[in-house]
Coordinates of C-alpha atoms in Angstrom, one line a residue:
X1 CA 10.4 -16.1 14.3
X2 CA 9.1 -18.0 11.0
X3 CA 12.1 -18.2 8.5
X4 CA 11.2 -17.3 4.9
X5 CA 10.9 -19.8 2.8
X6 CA 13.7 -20.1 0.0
X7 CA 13.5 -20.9 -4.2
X8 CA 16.4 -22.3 -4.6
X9 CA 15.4 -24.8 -7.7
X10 CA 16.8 -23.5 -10.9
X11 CA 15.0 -25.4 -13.2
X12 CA 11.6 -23.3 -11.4
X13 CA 9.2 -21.5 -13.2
X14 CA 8.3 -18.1 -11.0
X15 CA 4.7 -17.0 -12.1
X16 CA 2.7 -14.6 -10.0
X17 CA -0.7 -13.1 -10.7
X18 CA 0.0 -9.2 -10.7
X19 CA -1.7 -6.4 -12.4
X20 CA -1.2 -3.0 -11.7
X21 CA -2.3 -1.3 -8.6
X22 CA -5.2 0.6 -9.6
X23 CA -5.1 4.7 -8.8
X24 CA -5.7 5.4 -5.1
X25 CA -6.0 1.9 -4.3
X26 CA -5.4 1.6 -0.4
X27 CA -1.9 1.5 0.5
X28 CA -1.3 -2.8 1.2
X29 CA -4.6 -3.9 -0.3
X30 CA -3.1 -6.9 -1.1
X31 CA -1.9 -9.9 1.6
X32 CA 1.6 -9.9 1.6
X33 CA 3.5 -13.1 1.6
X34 CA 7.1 -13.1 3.7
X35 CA 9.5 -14.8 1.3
X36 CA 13.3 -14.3 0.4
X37 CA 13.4 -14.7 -3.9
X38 CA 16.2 -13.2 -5.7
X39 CA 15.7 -10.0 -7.4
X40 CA 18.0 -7.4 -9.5
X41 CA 16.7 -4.1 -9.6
X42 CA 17.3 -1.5 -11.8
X43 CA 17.1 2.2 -11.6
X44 CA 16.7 4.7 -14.7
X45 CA 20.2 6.2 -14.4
X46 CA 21.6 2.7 -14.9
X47 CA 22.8 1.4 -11.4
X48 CA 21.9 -1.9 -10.7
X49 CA 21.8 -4.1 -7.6
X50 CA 21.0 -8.0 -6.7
X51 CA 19.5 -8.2 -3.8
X52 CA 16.3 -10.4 -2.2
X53 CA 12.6 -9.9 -1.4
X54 CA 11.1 -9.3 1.8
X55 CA 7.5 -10.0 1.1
X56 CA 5.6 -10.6 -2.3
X57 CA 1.8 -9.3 -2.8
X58 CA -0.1 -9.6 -6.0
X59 CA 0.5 -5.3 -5.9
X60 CA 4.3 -4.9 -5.0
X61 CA 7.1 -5.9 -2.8
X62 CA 9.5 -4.9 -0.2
X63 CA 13.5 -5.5 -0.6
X64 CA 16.4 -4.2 1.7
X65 CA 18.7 -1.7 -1.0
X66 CA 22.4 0.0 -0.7
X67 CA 21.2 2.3 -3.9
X68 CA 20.3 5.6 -3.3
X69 CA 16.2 5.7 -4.3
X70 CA 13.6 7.9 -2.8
X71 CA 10.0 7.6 -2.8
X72 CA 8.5 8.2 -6.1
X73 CA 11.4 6.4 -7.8
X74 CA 10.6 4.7 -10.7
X75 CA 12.5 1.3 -11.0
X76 CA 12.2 -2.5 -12.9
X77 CA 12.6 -5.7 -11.1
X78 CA 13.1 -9.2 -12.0
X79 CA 12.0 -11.3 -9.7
X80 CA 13.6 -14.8 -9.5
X81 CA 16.4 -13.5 -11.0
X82 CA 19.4 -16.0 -10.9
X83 CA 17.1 -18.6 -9.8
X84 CA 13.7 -19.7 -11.9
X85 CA 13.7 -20.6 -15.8
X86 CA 11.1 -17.8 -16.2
X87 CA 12.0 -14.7 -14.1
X88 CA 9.3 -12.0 -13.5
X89 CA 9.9 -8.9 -15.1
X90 CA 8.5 -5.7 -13.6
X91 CA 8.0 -1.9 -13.9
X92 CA 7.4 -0.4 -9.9
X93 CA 7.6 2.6 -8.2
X94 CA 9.0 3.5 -4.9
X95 CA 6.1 3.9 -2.4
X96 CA 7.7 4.0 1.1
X97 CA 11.6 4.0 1.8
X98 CA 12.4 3.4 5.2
X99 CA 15.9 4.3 6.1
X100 CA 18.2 1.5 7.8
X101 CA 21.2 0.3 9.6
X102 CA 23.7 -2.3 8.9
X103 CA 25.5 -0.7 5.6
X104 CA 21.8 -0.5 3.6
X105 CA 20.7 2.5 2.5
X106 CA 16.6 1.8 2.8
X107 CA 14.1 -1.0 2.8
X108 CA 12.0 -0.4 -0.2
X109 CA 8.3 -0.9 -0.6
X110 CA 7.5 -0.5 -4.4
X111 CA 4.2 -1.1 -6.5
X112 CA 3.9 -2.5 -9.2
X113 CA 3.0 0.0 -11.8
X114 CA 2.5 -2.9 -14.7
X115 CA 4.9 -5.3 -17.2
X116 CA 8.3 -4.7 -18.6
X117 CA 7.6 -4.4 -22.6

């Protein structure tokens, strides 16, 4: 199995292209990329978790969670958080939750829905 490739540089600067997924856009439209970054998410009633990607697309991302989301959540991410100069700060809603094992809650598929302001 390919490991996923680590940023571990702090003095990094994280910058992805992403715009928001356009309305009824297929569901993974985008190639995914399988890397572990750093990300804290936050939900709107104020719970907060660090925690790491899965995969990365231009659209979303996937992370595993111990917070209690469903589908339709929305949520903001930082991605690189702890970890780049210039983390990436995003708004995202919950598109699939998959429930797990191994004291997680879900692994979270969210799209991006567009910028932090």
């Amino acid at each position: 199995m390919a490991q996923s490739p680590d940023l571990g540089d702090k003095g990094a600067d994280l910058t992805l292209p992403v715009e928001p997924a356009a309305q009824g856009a297929e569901r993974r439209g985008a190639r995914r990329v399988p890397v572990r970054v750093p990300i804290l998410m936050m939900v709107p009633n104020g719970a907060t978790e660090e925690t790491f990607t899965r995969d990365v697309s231009k659209t979303g991302l996937s992370f595993p969670t111990t917070l209690d989301i469903s589908q339709g959540d929305s949520i903001e991410v930082i991605v690189g958080h702890g970890v780049v100069a210039h983390p990436m700060r995003q708004r995202a809603r919950v598109a699939r939750r998959i429930p797990e094992t191994r004291g997680l809650k879900a692994l979270v598929g969210a799209q991006f829905t567009g910028p932090q302001e």
